[in-house]
Coordinates of C-alpha atoms and ligand atoms in Angstrom, one line a residue:
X102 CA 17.0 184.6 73.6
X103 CA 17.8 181.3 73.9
X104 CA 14.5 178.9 75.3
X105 CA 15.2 175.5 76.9
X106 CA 13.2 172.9 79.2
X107 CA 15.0 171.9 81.8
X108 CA 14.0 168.9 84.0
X109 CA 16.7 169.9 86.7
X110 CA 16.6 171.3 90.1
X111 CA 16.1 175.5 90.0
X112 CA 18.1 175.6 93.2
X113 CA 21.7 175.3 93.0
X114 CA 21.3 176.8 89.6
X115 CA 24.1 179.8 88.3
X116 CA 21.0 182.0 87.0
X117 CA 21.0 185.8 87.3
X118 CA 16.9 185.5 88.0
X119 CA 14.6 182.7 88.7
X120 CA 11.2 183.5 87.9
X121 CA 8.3 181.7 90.0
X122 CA 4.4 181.7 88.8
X123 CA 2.7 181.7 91.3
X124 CA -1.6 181.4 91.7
X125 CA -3.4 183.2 93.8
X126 CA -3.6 180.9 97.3
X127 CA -3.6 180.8 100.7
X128 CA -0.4 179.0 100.7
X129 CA 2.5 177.8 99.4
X130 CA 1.7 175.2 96.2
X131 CA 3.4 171.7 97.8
X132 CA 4.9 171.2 94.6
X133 CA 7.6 174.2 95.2
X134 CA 8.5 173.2 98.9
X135 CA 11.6 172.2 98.3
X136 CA 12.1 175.6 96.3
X137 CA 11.3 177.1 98.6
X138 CA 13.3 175.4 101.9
X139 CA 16.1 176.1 99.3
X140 CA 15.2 179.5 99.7
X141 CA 15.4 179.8 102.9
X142 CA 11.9 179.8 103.1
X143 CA 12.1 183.2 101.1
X144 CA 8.4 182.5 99.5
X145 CA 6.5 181.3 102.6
X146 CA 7.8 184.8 104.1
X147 CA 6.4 186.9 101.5
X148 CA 3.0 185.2 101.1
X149 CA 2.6 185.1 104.8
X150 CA 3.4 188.9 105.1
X151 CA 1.2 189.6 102.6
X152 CA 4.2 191.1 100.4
X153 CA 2.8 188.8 97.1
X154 CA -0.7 187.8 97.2
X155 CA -0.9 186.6 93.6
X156 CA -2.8 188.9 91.8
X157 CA -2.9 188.9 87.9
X158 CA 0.8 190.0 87.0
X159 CA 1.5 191.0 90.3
X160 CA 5.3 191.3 90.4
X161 CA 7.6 190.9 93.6
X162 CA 11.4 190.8 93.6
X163 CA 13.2 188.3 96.3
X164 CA 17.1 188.6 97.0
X165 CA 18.0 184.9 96.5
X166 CA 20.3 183.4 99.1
X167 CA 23.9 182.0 98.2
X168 CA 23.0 178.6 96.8
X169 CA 20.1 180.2 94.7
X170 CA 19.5 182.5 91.8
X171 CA 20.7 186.2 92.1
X172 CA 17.0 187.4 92.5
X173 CA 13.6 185.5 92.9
X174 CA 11.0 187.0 90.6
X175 CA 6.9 186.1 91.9
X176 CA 4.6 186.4 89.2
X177 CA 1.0 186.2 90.0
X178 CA -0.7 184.1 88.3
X179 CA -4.8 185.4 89.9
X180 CA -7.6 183.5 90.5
X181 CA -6.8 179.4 90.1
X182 CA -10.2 178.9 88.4
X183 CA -9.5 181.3 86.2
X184 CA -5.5 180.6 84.7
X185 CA -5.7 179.9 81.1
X186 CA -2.9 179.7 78.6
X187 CA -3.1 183.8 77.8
X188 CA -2.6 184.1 81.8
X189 CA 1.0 182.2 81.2
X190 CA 1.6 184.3 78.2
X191 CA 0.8 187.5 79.9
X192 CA 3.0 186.2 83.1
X193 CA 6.2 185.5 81.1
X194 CA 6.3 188.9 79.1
X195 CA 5.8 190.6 82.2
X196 CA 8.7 188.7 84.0
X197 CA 11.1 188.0 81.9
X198 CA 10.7 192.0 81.1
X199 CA 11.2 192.4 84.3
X200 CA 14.2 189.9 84.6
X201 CA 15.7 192.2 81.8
X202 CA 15.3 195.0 83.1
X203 CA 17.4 194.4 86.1
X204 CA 20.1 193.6 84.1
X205 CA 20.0 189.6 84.2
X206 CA 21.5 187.7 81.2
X207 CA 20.5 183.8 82.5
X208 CA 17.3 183.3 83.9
X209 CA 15.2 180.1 84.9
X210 CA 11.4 180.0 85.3
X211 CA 9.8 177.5 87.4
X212 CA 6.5 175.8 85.2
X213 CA 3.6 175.7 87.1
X214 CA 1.7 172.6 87.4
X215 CA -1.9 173.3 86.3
X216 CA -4.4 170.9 85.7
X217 CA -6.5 172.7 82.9
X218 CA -3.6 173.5 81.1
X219 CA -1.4 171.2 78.8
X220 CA 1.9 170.9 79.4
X221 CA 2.5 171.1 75.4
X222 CA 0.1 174.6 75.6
X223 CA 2.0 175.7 79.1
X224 CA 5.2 175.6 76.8
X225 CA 3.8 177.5 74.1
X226 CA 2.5 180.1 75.9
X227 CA 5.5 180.8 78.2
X228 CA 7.9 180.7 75.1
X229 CA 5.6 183.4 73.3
X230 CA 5.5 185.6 76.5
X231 CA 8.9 185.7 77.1
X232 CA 9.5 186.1 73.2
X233 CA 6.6 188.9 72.5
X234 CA 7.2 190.3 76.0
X235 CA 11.2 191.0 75.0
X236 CA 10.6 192.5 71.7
X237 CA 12.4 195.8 70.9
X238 CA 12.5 198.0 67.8
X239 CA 16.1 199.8 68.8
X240 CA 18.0 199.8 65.2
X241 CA 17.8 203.1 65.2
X242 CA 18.4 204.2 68.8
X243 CA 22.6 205.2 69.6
X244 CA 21.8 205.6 73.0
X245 CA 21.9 202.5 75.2
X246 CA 18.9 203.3 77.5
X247 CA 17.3 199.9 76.6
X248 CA 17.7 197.0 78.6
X249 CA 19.3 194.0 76.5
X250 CA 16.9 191.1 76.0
X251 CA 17.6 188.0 78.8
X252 CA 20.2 185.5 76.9
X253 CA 18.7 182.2 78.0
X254 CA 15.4 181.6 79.6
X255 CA 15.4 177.8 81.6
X256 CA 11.9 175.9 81.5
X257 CA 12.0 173.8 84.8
X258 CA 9.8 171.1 84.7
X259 CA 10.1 168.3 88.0
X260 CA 7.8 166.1 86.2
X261 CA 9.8 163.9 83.5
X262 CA 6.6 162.9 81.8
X263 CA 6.2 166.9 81.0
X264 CA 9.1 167.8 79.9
X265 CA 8.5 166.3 76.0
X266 CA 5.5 168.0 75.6
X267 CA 6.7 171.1 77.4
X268 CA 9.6 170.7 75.1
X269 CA 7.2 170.5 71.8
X270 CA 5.3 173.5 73.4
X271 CA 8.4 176.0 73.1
X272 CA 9.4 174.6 69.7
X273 CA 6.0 175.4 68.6
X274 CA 6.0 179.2 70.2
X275 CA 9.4 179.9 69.5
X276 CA 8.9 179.8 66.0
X277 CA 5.2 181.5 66.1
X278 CA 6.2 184.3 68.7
X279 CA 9.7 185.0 65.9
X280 CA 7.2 185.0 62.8
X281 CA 5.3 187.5 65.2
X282 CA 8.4 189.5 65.7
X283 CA 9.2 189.4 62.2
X284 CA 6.2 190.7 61.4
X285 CA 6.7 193.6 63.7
X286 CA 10.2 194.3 62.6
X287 CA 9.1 194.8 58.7
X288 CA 5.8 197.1 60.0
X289 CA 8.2 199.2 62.3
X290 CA 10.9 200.3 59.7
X291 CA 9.9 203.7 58.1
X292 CA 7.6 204.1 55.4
X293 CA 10.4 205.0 53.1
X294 CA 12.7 202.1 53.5
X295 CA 9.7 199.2 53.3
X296 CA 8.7 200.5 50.3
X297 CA 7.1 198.1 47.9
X298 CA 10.5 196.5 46.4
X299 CA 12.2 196.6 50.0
X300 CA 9.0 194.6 50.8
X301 CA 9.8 192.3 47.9
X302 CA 13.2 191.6 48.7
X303 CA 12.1 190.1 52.0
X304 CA 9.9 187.8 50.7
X305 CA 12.5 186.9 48.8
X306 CA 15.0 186.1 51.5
X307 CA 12.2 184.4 53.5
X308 CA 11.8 182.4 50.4
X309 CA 15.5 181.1 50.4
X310 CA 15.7 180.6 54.1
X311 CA 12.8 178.7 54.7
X312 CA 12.2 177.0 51.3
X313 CA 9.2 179.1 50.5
X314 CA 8.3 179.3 46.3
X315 CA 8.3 183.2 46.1
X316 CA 7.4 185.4 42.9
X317 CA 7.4 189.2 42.7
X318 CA 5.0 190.7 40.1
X319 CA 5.8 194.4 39.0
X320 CA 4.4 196.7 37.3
X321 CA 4.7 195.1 33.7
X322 CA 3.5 191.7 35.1
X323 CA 0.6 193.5 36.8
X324 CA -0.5 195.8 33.2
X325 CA -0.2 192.0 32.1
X326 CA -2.8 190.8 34.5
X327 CA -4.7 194.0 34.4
X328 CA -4.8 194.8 37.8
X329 CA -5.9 197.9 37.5
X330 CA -6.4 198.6 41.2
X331 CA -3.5 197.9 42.3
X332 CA -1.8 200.2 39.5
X333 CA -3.7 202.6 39.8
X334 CA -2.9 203.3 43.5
X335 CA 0.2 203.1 43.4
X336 CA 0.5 205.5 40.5
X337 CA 1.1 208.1 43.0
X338 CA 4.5 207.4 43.6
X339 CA 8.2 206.9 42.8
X340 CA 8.1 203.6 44.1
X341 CA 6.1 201.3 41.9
X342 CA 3.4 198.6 43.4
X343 CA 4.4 194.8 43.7
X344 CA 2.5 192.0 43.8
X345 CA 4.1 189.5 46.0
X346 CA 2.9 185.7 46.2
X347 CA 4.5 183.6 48.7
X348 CA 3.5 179.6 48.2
X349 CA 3.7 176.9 50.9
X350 CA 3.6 173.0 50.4
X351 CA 2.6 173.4 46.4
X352 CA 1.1 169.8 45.0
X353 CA 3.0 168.4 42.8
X354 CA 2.2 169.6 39.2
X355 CA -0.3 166.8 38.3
X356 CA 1.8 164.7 35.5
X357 CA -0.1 164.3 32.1
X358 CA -1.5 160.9 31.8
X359 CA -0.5 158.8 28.6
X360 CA -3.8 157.2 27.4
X361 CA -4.3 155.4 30.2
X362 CA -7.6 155.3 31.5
X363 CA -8.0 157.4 35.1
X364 CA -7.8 154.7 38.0
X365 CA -11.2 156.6 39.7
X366 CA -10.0 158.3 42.8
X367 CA -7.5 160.7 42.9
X368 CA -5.3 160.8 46.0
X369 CA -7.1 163.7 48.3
X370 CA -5.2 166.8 47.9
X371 CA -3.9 169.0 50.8
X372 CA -6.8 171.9 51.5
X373 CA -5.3 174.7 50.0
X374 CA -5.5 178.4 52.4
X375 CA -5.0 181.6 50.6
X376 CA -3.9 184.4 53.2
X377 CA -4.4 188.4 52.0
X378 CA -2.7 190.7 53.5
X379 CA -3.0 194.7 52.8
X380 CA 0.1 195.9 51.8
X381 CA -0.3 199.8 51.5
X382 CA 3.5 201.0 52.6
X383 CA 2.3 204.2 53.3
X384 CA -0.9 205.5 53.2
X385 CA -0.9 209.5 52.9
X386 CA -4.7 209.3 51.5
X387 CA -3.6 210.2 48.3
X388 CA -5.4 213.4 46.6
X389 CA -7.9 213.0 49.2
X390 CA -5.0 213.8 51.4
X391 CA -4.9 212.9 55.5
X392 CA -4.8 215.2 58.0
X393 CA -1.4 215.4 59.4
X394 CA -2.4 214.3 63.1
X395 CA -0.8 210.9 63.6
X396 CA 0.0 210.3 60.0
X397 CA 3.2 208.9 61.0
X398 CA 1.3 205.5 62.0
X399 CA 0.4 205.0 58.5
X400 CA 3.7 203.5 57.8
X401 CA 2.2 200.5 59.5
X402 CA -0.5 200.5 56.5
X403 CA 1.3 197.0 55.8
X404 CA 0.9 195.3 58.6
X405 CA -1.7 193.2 57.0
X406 CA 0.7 192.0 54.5
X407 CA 3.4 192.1 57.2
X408 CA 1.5 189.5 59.1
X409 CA 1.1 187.3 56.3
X410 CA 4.9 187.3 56.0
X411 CA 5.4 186.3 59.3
X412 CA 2.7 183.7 59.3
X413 CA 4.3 181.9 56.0
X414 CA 7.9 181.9 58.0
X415 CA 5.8 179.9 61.3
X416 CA 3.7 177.6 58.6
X417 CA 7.2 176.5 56.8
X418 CA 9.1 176.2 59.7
X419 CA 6.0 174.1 61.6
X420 CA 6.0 172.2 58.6
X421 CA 2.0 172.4 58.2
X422 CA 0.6 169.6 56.0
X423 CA -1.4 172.1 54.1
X424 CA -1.2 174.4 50.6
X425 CA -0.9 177.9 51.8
X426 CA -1.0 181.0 49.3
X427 CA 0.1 184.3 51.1
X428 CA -0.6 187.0 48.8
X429 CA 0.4 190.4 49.4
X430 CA -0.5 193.9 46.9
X431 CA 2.0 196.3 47.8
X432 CA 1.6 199.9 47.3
X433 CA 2.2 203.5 48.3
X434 CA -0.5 205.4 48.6
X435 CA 0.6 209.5 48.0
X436 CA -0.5 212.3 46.0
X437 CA 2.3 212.3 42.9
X438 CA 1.7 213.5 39.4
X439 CA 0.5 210.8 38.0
X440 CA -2.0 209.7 41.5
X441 CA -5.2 208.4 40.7
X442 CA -8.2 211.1 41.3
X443 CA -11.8 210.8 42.6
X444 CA -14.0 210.3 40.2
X445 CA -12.1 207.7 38.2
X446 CA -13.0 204.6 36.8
X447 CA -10.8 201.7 37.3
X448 CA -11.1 198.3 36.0
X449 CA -10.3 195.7 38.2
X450 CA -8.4 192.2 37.2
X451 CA -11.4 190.5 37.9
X452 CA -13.2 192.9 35.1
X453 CA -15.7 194.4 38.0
X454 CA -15.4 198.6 38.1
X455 CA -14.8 200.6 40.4
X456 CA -15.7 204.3 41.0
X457 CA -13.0 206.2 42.8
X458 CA -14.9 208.2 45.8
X459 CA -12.2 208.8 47.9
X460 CA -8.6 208.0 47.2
X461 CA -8.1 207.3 50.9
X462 CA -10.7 204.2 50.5
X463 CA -7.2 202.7 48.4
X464 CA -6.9 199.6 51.0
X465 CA -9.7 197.9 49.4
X466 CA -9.1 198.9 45.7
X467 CA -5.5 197.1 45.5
X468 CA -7.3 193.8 47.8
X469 CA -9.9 193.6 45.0
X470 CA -7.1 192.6 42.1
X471 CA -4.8 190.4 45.3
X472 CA -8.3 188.7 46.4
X473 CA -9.4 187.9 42.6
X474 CA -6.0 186.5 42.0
X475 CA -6.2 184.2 45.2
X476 CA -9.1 182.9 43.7
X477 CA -7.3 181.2 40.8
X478 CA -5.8 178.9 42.8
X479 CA -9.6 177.6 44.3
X480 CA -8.7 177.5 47.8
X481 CA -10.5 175.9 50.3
X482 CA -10.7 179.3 52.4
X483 CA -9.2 182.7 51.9
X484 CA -8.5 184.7 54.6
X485 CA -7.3 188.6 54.1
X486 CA -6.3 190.9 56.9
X487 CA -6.2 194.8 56.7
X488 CA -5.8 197.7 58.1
X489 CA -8.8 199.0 56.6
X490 CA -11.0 201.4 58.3
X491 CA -11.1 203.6 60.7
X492 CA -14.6 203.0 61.5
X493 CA -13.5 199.8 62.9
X494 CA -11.1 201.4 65.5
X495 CA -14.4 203.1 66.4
X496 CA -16.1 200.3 66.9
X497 CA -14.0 198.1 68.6
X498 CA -11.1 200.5 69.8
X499 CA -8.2 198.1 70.0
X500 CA -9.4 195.3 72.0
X501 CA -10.2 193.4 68.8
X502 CA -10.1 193.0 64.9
X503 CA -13.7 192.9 63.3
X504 CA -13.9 189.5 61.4
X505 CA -16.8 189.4 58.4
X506 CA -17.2 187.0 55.8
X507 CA -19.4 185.3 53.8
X508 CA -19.3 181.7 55.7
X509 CA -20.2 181.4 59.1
X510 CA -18.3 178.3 60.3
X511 CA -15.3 180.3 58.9
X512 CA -15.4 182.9 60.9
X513 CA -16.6 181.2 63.8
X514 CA -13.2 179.3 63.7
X515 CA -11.2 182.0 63.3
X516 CA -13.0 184.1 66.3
X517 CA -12.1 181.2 68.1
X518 CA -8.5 180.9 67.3
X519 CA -8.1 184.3 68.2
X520 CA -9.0 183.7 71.3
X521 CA -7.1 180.7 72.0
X522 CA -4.3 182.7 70.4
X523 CA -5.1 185.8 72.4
X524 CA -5.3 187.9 69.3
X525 CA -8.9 188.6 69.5
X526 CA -11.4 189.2 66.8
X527 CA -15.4 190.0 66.8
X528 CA -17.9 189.1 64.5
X529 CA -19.5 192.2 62.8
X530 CA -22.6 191.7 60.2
X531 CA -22.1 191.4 56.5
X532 CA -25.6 192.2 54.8
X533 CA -27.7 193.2 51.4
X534 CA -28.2 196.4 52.7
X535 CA -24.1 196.9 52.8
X536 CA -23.9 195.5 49.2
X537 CA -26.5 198.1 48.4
X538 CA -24.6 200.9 49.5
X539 CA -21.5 200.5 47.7
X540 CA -23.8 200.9 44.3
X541 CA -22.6 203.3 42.0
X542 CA -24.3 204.9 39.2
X543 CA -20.8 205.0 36.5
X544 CA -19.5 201.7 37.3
X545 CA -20.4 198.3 38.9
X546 CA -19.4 199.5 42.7
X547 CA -17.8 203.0 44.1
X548 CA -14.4 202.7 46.5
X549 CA -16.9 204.2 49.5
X550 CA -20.6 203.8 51.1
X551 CA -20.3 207.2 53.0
X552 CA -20.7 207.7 56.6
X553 CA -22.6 204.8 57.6
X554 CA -21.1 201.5 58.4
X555 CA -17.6 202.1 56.9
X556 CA -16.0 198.9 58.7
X557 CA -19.3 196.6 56.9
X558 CA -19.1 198.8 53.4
X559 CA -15.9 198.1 53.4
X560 CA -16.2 194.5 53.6
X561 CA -19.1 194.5 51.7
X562 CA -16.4 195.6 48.7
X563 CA -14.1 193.3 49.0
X564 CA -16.8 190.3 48.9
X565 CA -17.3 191.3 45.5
X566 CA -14.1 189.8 44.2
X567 CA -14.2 186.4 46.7
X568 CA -16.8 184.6 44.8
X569 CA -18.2 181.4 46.5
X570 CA -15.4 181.1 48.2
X571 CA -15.5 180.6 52.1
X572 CA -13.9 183.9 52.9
X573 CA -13.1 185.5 56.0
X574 CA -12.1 189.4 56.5
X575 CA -10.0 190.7 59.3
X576 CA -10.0 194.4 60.0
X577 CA -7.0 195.3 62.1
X578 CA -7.0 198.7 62.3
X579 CA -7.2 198.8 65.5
X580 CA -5.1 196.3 66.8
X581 CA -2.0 196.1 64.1
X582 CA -0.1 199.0 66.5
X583 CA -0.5 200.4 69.5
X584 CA 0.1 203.6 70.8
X585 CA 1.1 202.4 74.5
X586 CA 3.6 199.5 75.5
X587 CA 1.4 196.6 77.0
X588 CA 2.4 193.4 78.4
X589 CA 3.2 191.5 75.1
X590 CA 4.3 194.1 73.1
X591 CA 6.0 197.4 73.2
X592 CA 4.3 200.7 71.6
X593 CA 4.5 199.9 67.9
X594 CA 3.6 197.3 65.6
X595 CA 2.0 194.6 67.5
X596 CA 2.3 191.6 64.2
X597 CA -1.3 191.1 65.1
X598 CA -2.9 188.2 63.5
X599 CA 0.4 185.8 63.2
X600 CA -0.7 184.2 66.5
X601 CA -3.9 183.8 65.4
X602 CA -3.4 182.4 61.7
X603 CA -0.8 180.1 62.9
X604 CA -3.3 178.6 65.7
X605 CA -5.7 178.6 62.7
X606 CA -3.8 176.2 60.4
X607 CA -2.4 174.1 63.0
X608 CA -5.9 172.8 63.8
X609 CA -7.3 172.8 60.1
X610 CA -9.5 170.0 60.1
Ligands
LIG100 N1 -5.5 202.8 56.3 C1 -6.7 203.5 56.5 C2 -7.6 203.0 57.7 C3 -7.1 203.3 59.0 C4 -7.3 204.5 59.6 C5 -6.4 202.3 59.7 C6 -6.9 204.7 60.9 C7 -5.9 202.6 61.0 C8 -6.2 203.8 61.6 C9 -7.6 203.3 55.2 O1 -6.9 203.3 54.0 C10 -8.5 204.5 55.1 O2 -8.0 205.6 55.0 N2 -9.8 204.3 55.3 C11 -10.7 205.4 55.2 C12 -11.9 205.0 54.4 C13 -12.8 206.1 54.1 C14 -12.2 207.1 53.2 C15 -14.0 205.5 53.4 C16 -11.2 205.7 56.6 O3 -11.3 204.8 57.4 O4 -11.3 206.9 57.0
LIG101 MN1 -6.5 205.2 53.2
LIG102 ZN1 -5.0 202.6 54.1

């Protein structure tokens, strides 16, 4: 779809839907009177007849007269005091779905004037609604039951001053709702094609279309940095684990000074962010095998690595002034002849042990050698995100990721991106007690604390590899897919936590 800002008249316009937000109000706003005389008055009508009140993604369809768009689409847009960016976001997936649906191939939408809201962040948001709010997975449908995504979406702004900053707006969420959507392509393909190397290959690609330095460890590169988590869950399978490191405004290699004495200061550097993403391609359990019931969705056991990938794409195309490490351990996680067993002892690249409980606790077993290595570039932060436990679905259904951490200001900024991003997240407590847990009596910690706080064991884990490092740990089990289509995304892969990291690194410091 093609996203434009447009500081033209709406009326008059060839477009097959004109989409109008509209607040919840006794009247019409005066800034779309002439609209709506151009319409014959269409919108006065409805509102006065009580057709479209308003309401939070209300919807109503208007026939459009002869000099007008084919059909008027009202959005509601609820309570005035309440509109906030995620409002917009939520109002553009729901009408430019709708637009589609009827068949339309040009459409305009009419930007509301809202004091609160930025007209750079009124851009953004409407260009990730109508972006998320289109997405389809439908490679591998023949049948043509789909409605075809809307060809051009029209920004129409009356106010010149706006139109720059509207403008910036959609450059800025047209490439983070695509990152997001690239995400979600590479999390809905089958387990068995994004295996490890398919995974891989993609960061390759990304690499040479958006000038990203790339590199690929397999499995003789990772016996050579003794990550021994990582190999030994993906020992299980035919398709060998990868490490993949994407890399994002490197410094320069320092050059080697020739006697001369230092001149004090060296230049600041750029803050350097490592991103972790959990890249388990498919997750039977292992030995300590699943139960069949909605297996299937453990394809998307990647979508903490997929995220990453789509969050490097936004970071280089956005041009961040920052270093950004995205490190992803890719694995499968099945029950082959060689698999690793419970009761094993694995050593870690790091040198920490680990006793094997449960071969289903694998997520945190491959982060412990992807964390450690993200910690020889001493970042500034590192931030991992995973599809780690089910406890946390429990906890906080799908609502929102659990953050944890070891660094409060961290995670305080990253619960408040997601919110601003509307990809929300929820502190949860990371404590002694948890540490204590995870003790075993073999080796330094065991891949499981049992029953009791399985989302905070978990983290408690990983923290063992991070260091001193500010570090903040995203649990998305329960929001990387969902089992229902909603308003910004269809039932699938959802690319949660591309939104989130990209609104994260935009504003860092
Ligand atoms: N990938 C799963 C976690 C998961 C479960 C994500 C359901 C989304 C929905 C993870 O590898 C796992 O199996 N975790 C176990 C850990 C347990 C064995 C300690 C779990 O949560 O049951
Ligand atoms: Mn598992
Ligand atoms: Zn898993």
């Amino acid at each position: 779809m093609r996203l434009r800002a447009s500081s033209g008249d709406p009326v008059g316009q060839e477009l097959d839907a004109l989409i109008i937000p509209l607040i919840r109000s006794d009247g019409l706003p005066p800034a779309l009177r002439n609209l709506d005389a151009g319409l014959g008055g269409a919108i006065t009508r409805s509102l006065k007849w009580g057709d479209f009140v308003g309401k939070r993604n209300e919807l109503a369809i208007l026939l459009g007269g002869d000099h007008a768009a084919k059909r008027i689409i009202l959005i509601g847009l609820g309570d005035p005091k309440q509109v906030a960016e995620q409002t917009l976001r939520a109002a553009a997936a729901t009408a430019v779905r709708e637009a589609a649906r009827r068949k339309s191939q040009h459409a305009g939408l009419v930007v509301p004037t809202l004091r609160r809201i930025p007209a750079q962040n009124a851009g953004q948001a409407l260009a990730e609604g109508a972006l998320l709010g289109s997405y389809r997975f439908d490679k591998y449908r023949t049948t043509e039951d789909n409605p075809v995504a809307l060809a051009s979406l029209d920004l129409f702004t009356r106010d010149a001053s706006h139109a720059r900053a509207l403008r910036q707006g959609i450059g800025i969420g047209t490439i983070t709702a695509e990152s997001e959507n690239l995400a979600r392509d590479l999390s809905n393909e089958p387990g068995s094609v994004h295996t490890p190397n398919w995974l891989g290959q993609r960061a390759r690609e990304l690499g040479r279309e958006f000038g990203l330095g790339v590199r690929v460890l397999g499995p003789r590169e990772l016996e050579a940095h003794k990550m021994g988590g990582l190999l030994a869950v993906g020992r299980g399978s035919a398709n060998p684990p990868r490490l993949i490191v994407l890399e994002h405004g490197a410094p320069p290699k320092a050059p080697a000074r020739r006697g001369r004495k230092a001149t004090g200061r060296s230049p600041r550097r750029r803050p350097t962010i490592a991103l972790v993403g959990k890249g388990i391609t498919f997750d039977t359990g292992g030995v300590s095998l699943k139960p069949s019931a909605s297996m299937q969705d453990m394809k998307h056991d990647m979508s903490g690595g997929a995220a990453v990938l789509g969050c490097m794409r936004a970071i280089a195309l956005l041009k961040l002034p920052l270093h950004v490490v995205g490190i992803i351990p890719a694995a499968e996680n099945k029950q082959g002849a060689d698999a690793y067993l419970p009761g094993d002892v694995i050593e870690t690249a790091s040198g920490k042990t680990i006793e094997v409980i449960n071969t289903d606790a694998e997520g945190r077993v491959v982060l412990s050698d992807a964390i450690h290595y993200a910690t020889r570039y001493e970042p500034d932060a590192i931030v991992d995100l995973a599809t780690l436990t089910g406890a946390c679905v429990v906890a906080l259904g799908s609502a929102a990721a659990g953050v944890m951490g070891n660094d409060d200001a961290l995670i305080e900024r990253v619960r408040a991106a997601g919110e601003r991003a509307q990809e929300r997240v929820w502190p949860l407590p990371l404590w002694d007690e948890h540490r204590d847990q995870i003790k075993s009596h073999i080796a330094d910690i065991k891949n499981t604390g049992g029953r009791e706080a399985g989302t905070l064991t978990a983290a408690a884990f990983l923290s063992h590899f991070v260091g001193e490092i500010p570090w903040a740990h995203l649990d998305i089990a329960g929001t990387a897919w969902t089992g229902r289509d909603r308003a910004l995304c269809v039932k699938g892969a959802t690319g949660f936590g591309v939104r989130l990291l990209v609104e994260l690194l935009r504003n860092w410091r």
